Amino acid sequence: MRSIIKYIAIVFLLLLVLSGLVALSNSPFAPGEGEVSLTKLVNQINNGEVKDIIVRGERLEITLTAEDKKETSKKEASASVSETLLNLGVDKIKLGQINLDVKNETGATYYLVNLLPILLPFLLVIFLFWFMFRQAQRGSMQAMSFGKSRARLAGEGGNGKKKLTFKDVAGLTEAKEEIAEVVEFLRDPQKFQKLGARIPRGILLIGSPGTGKTLLAKAVANEAAVPFYFVSGSEFVEMFVGVGANRVRDTFEVAKKTAPSIIFVDEIDAVGRHRGAGLGGGHDEREQTLNQILVEMDGFDTNDAVIVVAATNRPDILDPALLRPGRFDRRIILDEPSLKDREAILQIHATDKPLAKGVNLKLVAERTPGFSGADLANLLNEAAILAARKNQTEVSQDNLFEAIEKVMLGPERRSHIFTKKEKEITAYHEAGHALVAISMPHTDPVHKVSIVSRGRAGGYTLKLPTEDRHLRTKSEFESELAVLLGGYISERLVFNELTTGASNDLKVASELARKMVTQYGMSDKLGPIVFGEKEELVFLGKDLGSERNYSNEIAFQIDSEVKGLITRALKKAGEIISKKMATLEKIAKELIAKETLEQKEFYALVG
C-alpha cells in the first residue's frame, strides 16, 4: 500500500511540474530575451526603425532595420495587431510600409499547449489502473509460487571461486570415506547393485557447530557427477499450514526429474523435531512438513535415485521415524579435529596468507585443543587482522599466539586500568592458580600467566594439554578443583581478605564437583549412580530444567559430597601456597612488573 501511494505521489508531482512549465511558457508575464513594450514598438515604427513583424498568436517577432536586429513583444489576446498599434497612436502610413506577416502555431508545441490540459487527467487515471492491475498480477504470481521449492542447484551462476573438493577438507577421514562411498555409488551403481547392495536413501551429518558439516556437503556437491540441490530446513516452515509440505513435494519432484541427484538439507532440526512434543497437534505446520519428508524418503512412491544428505548439531531432538533405517540409513559423526587434523586445517587456511619465515603451525595446533575447523579459520583471520593493524607485511608467530588468546578469551582491554591495590591482588590471584597448577599431578602445563584484562576476565592463567584426550580421570578432576581454588586461597592467605575476583572460579569448581557426584559416579559414598533426569521440551529445543529422581536424604548426601570435594581441594591448594609462599611472591612481583609471563619465563622463574 505504501509503495502504491509513493508511486501516485511521484506521478502527481511530475504532472504538476509539467503543467506549471507549460503555463509559465504561455503566461503574458513570462519574461523573454530582447522583449520590448508596445509603446516602444509604436515609437520605433513611427521612426522607421522596424523592417517587418511576424505575428505568432500573441507573440510579436520584430526585425529592426539596423543590422536586422531581433526583438519580441506581446499584444492583447482579444485584439488584432493593427488595432492594438492604432489605439496606441501608430502612424498608419508607417505601419503600412512594414511587412506584417501572421503565422498560426503548428507542430508539437501547439498540440502540447492545447491538448495537454485535457489529456493529463485521462493519463493519470490510465496509469493508476495499469499500476493496480500490475500489482494484482504480481501478487497472484507470488501466491502461485509461494509453495514452490526454495532449493537451489549447486554450481548455478558460478562466481569464479575455487570449487571445494575432498582434498580441501582436512581431517574427517572416516566421514569423507563414508560419504565418498555414496558419491561412487552414484557414479558407478552397477558395481554395488550386482552384489545386491542398494544406495542409502539418507545420510545424516552429526557434529558440533563449526566441525565442517556444511563444508563437507559443499565438497560432495563438487565431487558428485550428479545434480546437487541445497536448501535450509527453515525454508520449509511457514506460518501457513500446508506450504512447507508442498515445498517438500516440489523439491523432491525437481530432484526426481534430474535423478540420480542429491538433496542437502542444512539444519534439519528446524523441521525434523520430535512430533507430538510441540504446541498443537497433527495440524501443526511443522509436523505436516515432517510427515511429507518421511513419505518422500520412504513411502509408496520412493525414488531410489534421490539421496538426502542432512546436517544437524541436535540429533537428540529429531523424530525417531526420521532416524530409522530406510530414511537416514547412515549417521556420520564429525568430531572435533585432533592435533594432526588441526595442523592440516591450519595449513589449508594459511594458503592465502603470507606467513613469516619460521612460523610453526604445529605449535599453534598444540595450543588449540578443542578448537573446531571454523575456530581455526577464524584464528588465522584474526592473526592476519592483527598483522595488518601493526602494518606488517607477513603474519608472524606472535600474531598467531595472540590470536589464540583473543579467540579464547576476547581482546585485550588495556583501558581497563587496575588501581595499585587491585593489580597486586590480581597478580597474587593468578600466581596462586599457576603455582598450584605446576605443583599438582595430572595437570596441564602452564603456557602463559597474565594480569592484562581480556574479555570479562581481569587476568588469566593459560593451561593447555600436550596431547588430545577423550577421557578424564577422577584424579585429574581433583587436581583441576585445586587449581581453580588456588587464586581464592592465595588471596585469603596473603591479604587475609576475599574479593569478588574468584567468583567465576568458584562457580566452575562447584559445577565440576556436582557433575563428579551426580553424573560421573565419582563419589565413593553414593556410588556409580546418576542422579537427576533432564526434562526437555523439544519444540523449544533446549533444556528447561531437571527432574529430581531422588529423596531429600540423597540430596543432603549429594550436597555433603560436593562440599567434601571442594573442601579437600581447598585444603590441598592451601598447603601448596603456604609451603611455597616465597615462590608465590616471586611470581606475583614479576607479574606486577611485566604484567605477562610466557611459558619459558614462568618455568625459568619457578625453577
Coordinates of C-alpha atoms in Angstrom, one line a residue:
M1 CA 0.0 0.0 0.0
R2 CA 2.8 2.4 0.9
S3 CA 4.5 1.7 -2.5
I4 CA 1.3 2.5 -4.4
I5 CA 0.9 5.8 -2.6
K6 CA 4.5 6.6 -3.2
Y7 CA 4.2 6.0 -7.0
I8 CA 1.0 8.0 -7.2
A9 CA 2.6 10.9 -5.4
I10 CA 5.6 10.9 -7.7
V11 CA 3.4 10.8 -10.9
F12 CA 1.2 13.6 -9.5
L13 CA 4.3 15.8 -8.8
L14 CA 5.7 15.2 -12.2
L15 CA 2.4 16.2 -13.9
L16 CA 2.1 19.2 -11.7
V17 CA 5.6 20.4 -12.6
L18 CA 4.9 19.8 -16.3
S19 CA 1.7 21.7 -16.2
G20 CA 3.4 24.6 -14.4
L21 CA 6.1 24.8 -17.0
V22 CA 3.5 24.9 -19.9
A23 CA 1.5 27.5 -18.1
L24 CA 4.6 29.6 -17.4
S25 CA 5.7 29.4 -21.0
N26 CA 2.3 30.8 -22.1
S27 CA 2.0 33.4 -19.4
P28 CA 1.9 37.0 -20.6
F29 CA 4.1 37.8 -17.6
A30 CA 6.9 35.4 -18.6
P31 CA 10.0 37.4 -19.4
G32 CA 11.7 36.9 -22.7
E33 CA 15.1 37.8 -24.2
G34 CA 15.0 41.2 -26.1
E35 CA 11.4 41.9 -25.2
V36 CA 10.1 45.5 -25.6
S37 CA 6.8 47.1 -24.7
L38 CA 4.1 48.0 -27.2
T39 CA 4.7 51.7 -26.6
K40 CA 8.3 51.4 -27.5
L41 CA 7.3 49.4 -30.6
V42 CA 4.9 52.2 -31.7
N43 CA 7.8 54.8 -31.4
Q44 CA 10.1 52.5 -33.4
I45 CA 7.5 52.1 -36.2
N46 CA 6.9 55.9 -36.3
N47 CA 10.7 56.5 -36.5
G48 CA 11.0 54.0 -39.4
E49 CA 13.2 51.6 -37.4
V50 CA 11.1 48.5 -37.9
K51 CA 11.5 46.3 -41.0
D52 CA 9.0 43.6 -40.5
I53 CA 6.8 41.9 -37.8
I54 CA 5.8 38.3 -37.6
V55 CA 2.7 37.5 -35.5
R56 CA 2.5 34.1 -33.8
G57 CA -0.6 34.2 -31.7
E58 CA 0.0 36.8 -29.0
R59 CA 3.8 36.9 -29.7
L60 CA 5.3 39.5 -32.0
E61 CA 8.7 38.8 -33.6
I62 CA 10.2 42.1 -34.6
T63 CA 13.1 42.6 -37.1
L64 CA 14.7 46.1 -37.0
T65 CA 16.3 47.8 -40.0
A66 CA 19.5 48.3 -38.2
E67 CA 21.6 45.2 -38.8
D68 CA 18.5 43.0 -38.8
K69 CA 18.4 43.1 -35.0
K70 CA 15.7 40.9 -33.5
E71 CA 13.2 41.9 -30.7
T72 CA 10.0 40.5 -29.3
S73 CA 6.8 41.9 -27.8
K74 CA 3.3 40.8 -26.9
K75 CA -0.1 42.1 -27.9
E76 CA -3.5 41.9 -26.3
A77 CA -5.2 38.5 -26.7
S78 CA -8.6 39.8 -27.8
A79 CA -7.4 42.4 -30.4
S80 CA -5.5 42.3 -33.7
V81 CA -2.0 43.7 -34.1
S82 CA -3.1 46.7 -36.2
E83 CA -6.0 47.6 -33.9
T84 CA -3.7 47.5 -30.9
L85 CA -1.0 49.6 -32.5
L86 CA -3.5 52.1 -33.9
N87 CA -5.0 52.6 -30.4
L88 CA -1.5 53.4 -29.1
G89 CA -1.1 56.1 -31.8
V90 CA 1.0 54.5 -34.6
D91 CA 1.3 56.3 -37.9
K92 CA -0.9 54.4 -40.5
I93 CA 1.4 55.3 -43.3
K94 CA 4.5 54.0 -41.4
L95 CA 2.5 50.9 -40.4
G96 CA 1.6 50.2 -44.0
Q97 CA 5.3 50.3 -45.0
I98 CA 6.1 47.4 -42.6
N99 CA 5.9 43.8 -43.8
L100 CA 3.3 42.3 -41.4
D101 CA 3.0 38.5 -41.5
V102 CA 0.6 36.5 -39.4
K103 CA 1.5 32.8 -38.8
N104 CA -0.5 30.2 -36.9
E105 CA 1.2 28.0 -34.3
T106 CA 1.8 24.4 -35.5
G107 CA 3.8 21.3 -34.5
A108 CA 4.4 19.6 -31.2
T109 CA 4.3 22.8 -29.2
Y110 CA 0.8 23.7 -30.4
Y111 CA -0.6 20.3 -29.5
L112 CA 1.2 20.2 -26.2
V113 CA -0.1 23.6 -25.2
N114 CA -3.7 22.9 -26.3
L115 CA -4.2 19.2 -25.6
L116 CA -2.1 18.6 -22.5
P117 CA -4.6 20.1 -20.0
I118 CA -7.3 17.8 -21.5
L119 CA -5.2 14.7 -21.6
L120 CA -3.4 14.9 -18.2
P121 CA -6.4 13.7 -16.1
F122 CA -7.0 10.8 -18.5
L123 CA -3.3 9.8 -18.5
L124 CA -3.3 9.9 -14.7
V125 CA -6.3 7.6 -14.5
I126 CA -4.9 5.2 -17.1
F127 CA -1.6 5.0 -15.1
L128 CA -3.4 4.2 -11.9
F129 CA -5.4 1.4 -13.4
W130 CA -2.3 -0.1 -15.1
F131 CA -0.3 0.1 -11.8
M132 CA -3.1 -1.6 -9.8
F133 CA -3.5 -4.4 -12.4
R134 CA 0.2 -4.9 -12.5
Q135 CA 0.4 -5.2 -8.7
A136 CA -2.5 -7.6 -8.6
Q137 CA -0.9 -9.8 -11.3
R138 CA 2.4 -9.8 -9.4
G139 CA 0.6 -10.8 -6.2
S140 CA -1.2 -13.7 -7.9
M141 CA 2.1 -14.9 -9.3
Q142 CA 3.7 -14.8 -5.8
A143 CA 0.7 -16.6 -4.4
M144 CA 1.1 -19.3 -7.0
S145 CA 4.8 -19.7 -6.4
F146 CA 4.5 -19.5 -2.6
G147 CA 4.6 -23.2 -2.2
K148 CA 7.3 -23.8 -4.8
S149 CA 10.7 -25.3 -3.8
R150 CA 13.3 -23.0 -2.4
A151 CA 16.1 -25.5 -3.2
R152 CA 19.0 -24.1 -5.3
L153 CA 21.1 -26.1 -7.7
A154 CA 24.8 -26.1 -6.7
G155 CA 27.1 -24.6 -9.3
E156 CA 24.4 -22.4 -11.0
G157 CA 25.7 -19.0 -11.9
G158 CA 29.3 -19.8 -10.8
N159 CA 31.0 -16.8 -9.3
G160 CA 34.6 -17.8 -10.3
K161 CA 35.6 -19.0 -6.8
K162 CA 37.7 -22.2 -6.4
K163 CA 35.5 -25.2 -6.0
L164 CA 35.9 -27.2 -2.8
T165 CA 36.7 -30.9 -3.0
F166 CA 37.5 -33.6 -0.5
K167 CA 41.2 -32.5 -0.7
D168 CA 40.2 -29.1 0.7
V169 CA 38.6 -30.7 3.7
A170 CA 41.3 -31.6 6.2
G171 CA 40.7 -34.3 8.8
L172 CA 37.3 -36.0 8.9
T173 CA 38.9 -39.1 7.4
E174 CA 36.1 -41.6 8.3
A175 CA 33.4 -39.1 7.4
K176 CA 34.9 -38.5 3.9
E177 CA 35.2 -42.2 3.3
E178 CA 31.6 -42.8 4.2
I179 CA 30.2 -40.0 2.1
A180 CA 32.7 -40.7 -0.8
E181 CA 31.2 -44.2 -1.0
V182 CA 27.8 -42.7 -1.8
V183 CA 29.4 -40.5 -4.5
E184 CA 31.0 -43.6 -6.0
F185 CA 27.6 -45.4 -5.9
L186 CA 26.1 -42.6 -8.0
R187 CA 28.9 -42.6 -10.5
D188 CA 29.1 -46.5 -10.8
P189 CA 25.9 -48.0 -9.4
Q190 CA 26.4 -51.4 -11.2
K191 CA 29.5 -52.1 -9.1
F192 CA 27.2 -52.3 -6.0
Q193 CA 24.0 -53.5 -7.5
K194 CA 25.5 -56.7 -8.9
L195 CA 26.1 -57.7 -5.2
G196 CA 22.5 -56.8 -4.2
A197 CA 23.5 -53.6 -2.4
R198 CA 21.1 -50.6 -2.7
I199 CA 22.0 -47.0 -2.4
P200 CA 21.5 -45.4 1.0
R201 CA 18.4 -43.1 1.0
G202 CA 19.6 -40.7 3.6
I203 CA 22.9 -39.6 5.2
L204 CA 22.8 -37.6 8.4
L205 CA 25.9 -35.5 9.3
I206 CA 26.1 -35.0 13.1
G207 CA 28.6 -32.7 14.7
S208 CA 29.2 -29.7 16.9
P209 CA 28.9 -26.2 15.3
G210 CA 31.9 -25.5 13.2
T211 CA 33.1 -29.1 12.7
G212 CA 32.6 -28.9 8.9
K213 CA 29.2 -30.4 8.1
T214 CA 28.2 -27.8 5.5
L215 CA 31.8 -27.7 4.3
L216 CA 31.7 -31.4 3.7
A217 CA 28.4 -31.0 1.8
K218 CA 30.0 -28.4 -0.4
A219 CA 32.7 -30.8 -1.3
V220 CA 30.2 -33.5 -2.1
A221 CA 28.4 -31.0 -4.4
N222 CA 31.6 -30.6 -6.4
E223 CA 32.7 -34.2 -6.3
A224 CA 29.4 -35.8 -7.3
A225 CA 28.8 -36.0 -11.0
V226 CA 25.1 -35.6 -10.4
P227 CA 22.8 -32.5 -9.7
F228 CA 23.2 -31.3 -6.1
Y229 CA 20.3 -29.3 -4.6
F230 CA 20.7 -27.5 -1.3
V231 CA 18.1 -26.0 1.0
S232 CA 17.8 -24.9 4.6
G233 CA 15.4 -26.7 7.0
S234 CA 13.9 -23.4 8.0
E235 CA 12.9 -22.6 4.4
F236 CA 10.2 -25.3 4.6
V237 CA 8.4 -23.9 7.5
E238 CA 6.0 -21.0 7.0
M239 CA 3.1 -19.5 9.0
F240 CA 0.6 -21.0 6.6
V241 CA -0.4 -24.7 7.0
G242 CA 0.5 -26.9 4.0
V243 CA 3.1 -24.6 2.5
G244 CA 6.0 -26.5 3.9
A245 CA 4.7 -29.9 2.8
N246 CA 4.1 -28.5 -0.7
R247 CA 7.6 -27.2 -0.8
V248 CA 8.9 -30.6 0.2
R249 CA 6.9 -32.3 -2.6
D250 CA 8.1 -29.7 -5.1
T251 CA 11.8 -30.1 -4.0
F252 CA 11.6 -33.9 -4.5
E253 CA 9.8 -33.5 -7.8
V254 CA 12.6 -31.3 -9.1
A255 CA 15.2 -33.7 -7.9
K256 CA 13.4 -36.7 -9.4
K257 CA 13.3 -35.1 -12.8
T258 CA 17.2 -34.9 -12.8
A259 CA 17.7 -38.2 -11.0
P260 CA 20.2 -39.5 -9.9
S261 CA 20.6 -36.5 -7.7
I262 CA 21.3 -35.3 -4.1
I263 CA 19.3 -33.0 -1.9
F264 CA 21.1 -31.4 1.0
V265 CA 19.0 -30.1 3.9
D266 CA 21.1 -27.9 6.3
E267 CA 19.9 -27.6 9.9
I268 CA 17.2 -30.3 9.5
D269 CA 16.3 -30.0 13.2
A270 CA 14.4 -26.9 12.3
V271 CA 11.7 -29.1 10.7
G272 CA 12.6 -32.6 11.9
R273 CA 11.9 -32.2 15.6
H274 CA 10.1 -34.9 17.6
R275 CA 6.3 -34.9 16.7
G276 CA 3.7 -34.6 19.5
A277 CA 6.0 -32.6 21.8
G278 CA 5.2 -29.2 20.4
L279 CA 2.3 -26.8 20.6
G280 CA -0.6 -28.1 18.5
G281 CA -1.5 -31.5 17.2
G282 CA -1.5 -33.1 13.7
H283 CA -2.5 -29.8 12.1
D284 CA 0.8 -28.2 13.2
E285 CA 2.6 -26.8 10.1
R286 CA 6.0 -28.2 11.2
E287 CA 4.6 -31.7 11.7
Q288 CA 2.9 -31.7 8.3
T289 CA 6.2 -30.8 6.7
L290 CA 8.0 -33.5 8.6
N291 CA 5.3 -36.1 7.6
Q292 CA 5.8 -35.1 3.9
I293 CA 9.6 -35.6 4.3
L294 CA 9.1 -39.1 5.8
V295 CA 6.8 -40.1 2.9
E296 CA 9.1 -38.7 0.2
M297 CA 12.1 -40.5 1.7
D298 CA 10.5 -43.9 2.2
G299 CA 6.9 -44.1 1.1
F300 CA 4.8 -45.9 -1.6
D301 CA 6.4 -43.8 -4.4
T302 CA 10.0 -43.7 -3.4
N303 CA 12.7 -42.9 -5.9
D304 CA 16.0 -44.7 -5.1
A305 CA 18.0 -42.4 -7.3
V306 CA 17.4 -39.4 -4.9
I307 CA 19.7 -39.2 -1.9
V308 CA 19.0 -36.9 1.0
V309 CA 22.0 -35.5 2.9
A310 CA 21.1 -33.6 6.1
A311 CA 23.2 -31.8 8.8
T312 CA 22.4 -31.1 12.4
N313 CA 24.1 -30.5 15.7
R314 CA 21.0 -31.6 17.7
P315 CA 20.3 -35.3 16.8
D316 CA 18.7 -35.9 20.2
I317 CA 15.6 -33.8 19.3
L318 CA 15.0 -35.4 15.9
D319 CA 11.9 -37.6 15.4
P320 CA 12.6 -41.4 15.7
A321 CA 10.8 -42.0 12.4
L322 CA 13.3 -39.8 10.6
L323 CA 16.3 -41.8 12.0
R324 CA 15.1 -45.3 11.3
P325 CA 16.8 -47.4 8.5
G326 CA 15.2 -46.7 5.1
R327 CA 15.1 -43.0 5.9
F328 CA 18.5 -41.9 7.2
D329 CA 20.5 -45.1 6.8
R330 CA 23.8 -43.6 7.8
R331 CA 24.8 -41.3 10.6
I332 CA 28.2 -39.8 10.1
I333 CA 29.7 -38.3 13.2
L334 CA 32.0 -35.3 12.8
D335 CA 34.3 -35.0 15.8
E336 CA 36.4 -32.0 16.8
P337 CA 39.8 -32.2 15.0
S338 CA 42.8 -34.0 16.5
L339 CA 46.2 -32.4 16.8
K340 CA 47.3 -33.7 13.4
D341 CA 44.0 -32.6 11.8
R342 CA 44.2 -29.1 13.4
E343 CA 47.7 -28.7 11.8
A344 CA 46.3 -29.8 8.4
I345 CA 43.3 -27.4 8.7
L346 CA 45.7 -24.5 9.6
Q347 CA 47.8 -25.4 6.5
I348 CA 44.8 -25.1 4.3
H349 CA 43.5 -21.9 5.7
A350 CA 47.0 -20.4 5.6
T351 CA 47.5 -20.9 1.8
D352 CA 46.2 -17.4 1.0
K353 CA 48.0 -15.7 3.9
P354 CA 51.7 -14.7 3.8
L355 CA 53.3 -16.4 6.8
A356 CA 56.6 -15.1 8.1
K357 CA 59.7 -17.4 7.8
G358 CA 59.9 -19.7 10.8
V359 CA 56.2 -19.8 11.6
N360 CA 55.4 -23.2 13.1
L361 CA 51.8 -24.2 12.7
K362 CA 52.3 -27.3 14.8
L363 CA 52.8 -25.1 17.9
V364 CA 49.6 -23.3 17.1
A365 CA 47.8 -26.7 16.7
E366 CA 49.2 -27.7 20.1
R367 CA 47.8 -24.6 21.7
T368 CA 44.3 -25.0 20.3
P369 CA 42.8 -28.2 21.8
G370 CA 39.0 -28.3 21.4
F371 CA 39.0 -25.8 18.5
S372 CA 36.7 -26.7 15.6
G373 CA 37.6 -26.1 12.0
A374 CA 35.6 -22.9 12.0
D375 CA 37.5 -21.7 15.1
L376 CA 40.9 -22.4 13.4
A377 CA 39.8 -20.5 10.3
N378 CA 38.8 -17.6 12.5
L379 CA 42.1 -17.8 14.4
L380 CA 44.1 -17.3 11.2
N381 CA 41.8 -14.5 10.1
E382 CA 42.3 -12.7 13.4
A383 CA 46.1 -13.2 13.2
A384 CA 46.1 -11.6 9.7
I385 CA 44.0 -8.7 11.1
L386 CA 46.4 -8.2 13.9
A387 CA 49.4 -8.2 11.5
A388 CA 47.7 -5.6 9.2
R389 CA 46.9 -3.4 12.2
K390 CA 50.6 -3.3 13.0
N391 CA 51.5 -2.5 9.4
Q392 CA 53.3 -5.8 9.0
T393 CA 53.8 -7.5 5.6
E394 CA 53.7 -11.0 7.0
V395 CA 51.8 -12.9 9.7
S396 CA 54.2 -13.8 12.5
Q397 CA 54.2 -16.5 15.2
D398 CA 53.4 -13.9 17.8
N399 CA 50.3 -12.8 15.8
L400 CA 49.1 -16.4 15.8
F401 CA 49.6 -16.8 19.6
E402 CA 47.9 -13.5 20.3
A403 CA 45.0 -14.5 18.1
I404 CA 44.6 -17.8 20.1
E405 CA 44.1 -15.8 23.3
K406 CA 41.8 -13.3 21.5
V407 CA 39.6 -16.1 20.2
M408 CA 39.5 -18.0 23.6
L409 CA 39.2 -15.0 26.0
G410 CA 38.4 -11.9 24.0
P411 CA 40.5 -8.9 23.0
E412 CA 42.9 -7.2 25.4
R413 CA 41.3 -4.4 27.5
R414 CA 44.2 -2.1 28.1
S415 CA 41.7 0.7 29.1
H416 CA 40.6 -1.4 32.0
I417 CA 43.1 0.0 34.4
F418 CA 43.5 -1.5 37.9
T419 CA 44.4 0.5 40.9
K420 CA 47.7 -0.3 42.6
K421 CA 45.9 -2.5 45.2
E422 CA 43.7 -4.3 42.6
K423 CA 46.7 -5.0 40.4
E424 CA 48.5 -6.5 43.4
I425 CA 45.5 -8.7 44.3
T426 CA 45.1 -9.9 40.7
A427 CA 48.8 -10.7 40.5
Y428 CA 48.7 -12.9 43.6
H429 CA 45.4 -14.5 42.5
E430 CA 46.9 -15.6 39.1
A431 CA 50.2 -16.6 40.7
G432 CA 48.1 -18.9 43.0
H433 CA 46.5 -20.6 40.1
A434 CA 49.8 -21.0 38.3
L435 CA 51.7 -22.3 41.4
V436 CA 49.1 -24.9 42.2
A437 CA 48.9 -26.0 38.6
I438 CA 52.7 -26.8 38.4
S439 CA 52.6 -28.4 41.9
M440 CA 49.7 -30.8 41.4
P441 CA 49.9 -34.0 39.5
H442 CA 47.7 -34.7 36.5
T443 CA 47.5 -31.0 35.4
D444 CA 48.2 -29.4 32.1
P445 CA 51.4 -27.3 31.6
V446 CA 51.1 -23.6 32.1
H447 CA 51.6 -21.7 28.8
K448 CA 51.0 -18.2 30.0
V449 CA 50.2 -16.1 33.0
S450 CA 48.8 -12.6 32.6
I451 CA 47.1 -9.8 34.6
V452 CA 46.0 -8.0 31.4
S453 CA 42.3 -8.0 31.2
R454 CA 40.8 -9.9 28.3
G455 CA 37.0 -10.1 27.7
R456 CA 35.4 -10.3 31.2
A457 CA 38.5 -11.8 32.9
G458 CA 40.6 -9.5 35.0
G459 CA 43.6 -11.9 34.4
Y460 CA 44.1 -15.4 33.3
T461 CA 46.4 -18.5 33.6
L462 CA 46.5 -20.3 30.3
K463 CA 46.9 -24.1 30.7
L464 CA 46.9 -26.3 27.6
P465 CA 47.2 -30.1 27.3
T466 CA 50.2 -31.6 25.4
E467 CA 48.0 -34.3 23.7
D468 CA 44.4 -34.9 22.7
R469 CA 42.4 -36.6 25.4
H470 CA 38.9 -38.1 25.2
L471 CA 38.7 -39.5 28.8
R472 CA 39.1 -37.7 32.1
T473 CA 40.0 -39.3 35.4
K474 CA 38.9 -38.6 38.9
S475 CA 42.5 -37.6 39.8
E476 CA 42.6 -35.1 37.0
F477 CA 39.3 -33.5 38.2
E478 CA 40.6 -33.3 41.8
S479 CA 43.7 -31.6 40.6
E480 CA 41.6 -29.2 38.5
L481 CA 39.5 -28.3 41.5
A482 CA 42.6 -27.4 43.5
V483 CA 43.9 -25.2 40.6
L484 CA 40.6 -23.4 40.4
L485 CA 40.7 -22.7 44.1
G486 CA 44.4 -21.6 44.0
G487 CA 43.5 -18.0 43.4
Y488 CA 40.9 -17.9 46.1
I489 CA 43.2 -19.4 48.8
S490 CA 46.1 -17.2 47.7
E491 CA 44.0 -14.0 48.3
R492 CA 42.9 -15.3 51.7
L493 CA 46.4 -16.2 52.9
V494 CA 48.2 -13.2 51.6
F495 CA 45.7 -10.4 52.2
N496 CA 43.6 -12.0 54.9
E497 CA 40.6 -10.8 52.8
L498 CA 38.4 -12.1 50.0
T499 CA 37.3 -10.3 46.8
T500 CA 34.8 -10.9 44.0
G501 CA 37.6 -11.8 41.6
A502 CA 37.3 -15.6 42.4
S503 CA 33.5 -15.7 41.7
N504 CA 33.8 -17.4 38.3
D505 CA 36.4 -19.9 39.7
L506 CA 34.0 -20.9 42.5
K507 CA 31.2 -21.3 40.0
V508 CA 33.2 -23.5 37.7
A509 CA 34.6 -25.6 40.7
S510 CA 31.1 -26.1 42.2
E511 CA 29.6 -27.2 38.8
L512 CA 32.5 -29.6 38.3
A513 CA 32.2 -31.1 41.8
R514 CA 28.5 -31.6 41.4
K515 CA 28.9 -33.3 38.0
M516 CA 31.5 -35.6 39.6
V517 CA 29.0 -36.7 42.1
T518 CA 25.7 -36.8 40.1
Q519 CA 26.8 -37.6 36.6
Y520 CA 30.2 -39.3 36.6
G521 CA 29.7 -41.7 39.6
M522 CA 33.0 -40.5 41.2
S523 CA 31.6 -40.4 44.8
D524 CA 32.7 -43.4 47.0
K525 CA 29.8 -42.8 49.3
L526 CA 27.0 -42.6 46.7
G527 CA 28.5 -45.0 44.2
P528 CA 28.0 -45.3 40.4
I529 CA 24.6 -43.8 40.2
V530 CA 23.4 -40.9 38.0
F531 CA 21.1 -38.5 40.0
G532 CA 18.6 -36.2 38.3
E533 CA 16.9 -36.6 34.9
K534 CA 16.8 -33.7 32.4
E535 CA 13.4 -32.7 31.4
E536 CA 13.3 -31.4 27.8
L537 CA 10.6 -29.6 25.8
V538 CA 11.6 -30.5 22.3
F539 CA 9.6 -27.8 20.5
L540 CA 11.8 -25.2 22.2
G541 CA 15.0 -27.2 21.5
K542 CA 16.5 -26.6 25.0
D543 CA 16.6 -27.9 28.5
L544 CA 14.2 -26.2 30.8
G545 CA 15.1 -27.9 34.0
S546 CA 15.8 -31.2 35.6
E547 CA 13.6 -33.6 37.5
R548 CA 14.7 -34.8 40.9
N549 CA 14.5 -38.6 41.0
Y550 CA 16.0 -39.0 44.5
S551 CA 14.9 -38.3 48.0
N552 CA 15.8 -35.5 50.3
E553 CA 18.2 -37.7 52.2
I554 CA 20.1 -38.4 49.0
A555 CA 20.0 -34.7 48.2
F556 CA 21.7 -34.0 51.6
Q557 CA 24.3 -36.6 50.8
I558 CA 25.0 -35.1 47.4
D559 CA 25.5 -31.7 48.9
S560 CA 27.8 -33.2 51.5
E561 CA 29.9 -35.0 48.9
V562 CA 30.2 -31.8 46.7
K563 CA 31.2 -29.8 49.8
G564 CA 33.7 -32.5 50.7
L565 CA 35.4 -32.4 47.2
I566 CA 35.6 -28.6 47.4
T567 CA 36.9 -28.7 51.0
R568 CA 39.7 -31.2 50.2
A569 CA 40.7 -29.3 47.0
L570 CA 40.8 -26.0 49.0
K571 CA 42.9 -27.7 51.8
K572 CA 45.4 -29.1 49.2
A573 CA 45.7 -25.7 47.4
G574 CA 46.3 -24.0 50.8
E575 CA 49.0 -26.5 51.7
I576 CA 50.8 -25.8 48.5
I577 CA 50.5 -22.0 48.8
S578 CA 51.7 -22.0 52.4
K579 CA 54.7 -24.2 51.7
K580 CA 55.8 -22.2 48.6
M581 CA 54.9 -18.7 49.7
A582 CA 58.3 -17.4 48.6
T583 CA 57.8 -18.7 45.1
L584 CA 54.3 -17.2 45.1
E585 CA 55.6 -13.8 46.0
K586 CA 58.3 -14.1 43.3
I587 CA 55.7 -14.9 40.6
A588 CA 53.4 -12.1 41.8
K589 CA 56.1 -9.4 41.8
E590 CA 57.2 -10.4 38.3
L591 CA 53.6 -10.1 37.1
I592 CA 53.2 -6.7 38.7
A593 CA 56.4 -5.6 36.9
K594 CA 55.8 -7.3 33.5
E595 CA 52.0 -8.0 33.5
T596 CA 52.6 -11.1 31.4
L597 CA 54.8 -14.2 31.8
E598 CA 55.3 -16.6 28.8
Q599 CA 55.9 -20.3 29.4
K600 CA 59.7 -20.1 29.3
E601 CA 59.8 -17.1 31.5
F602 CA 57.5 -18.7 34.0
Y603 CA 59.3 -22.0 34.3
A604 CA 62.6 -20.3 34.5
L605 CA 61.3 -18.1 37.4
V606 CA 59.9 -21.0 39.4
G607 CA 62.9 -23.3 38.7

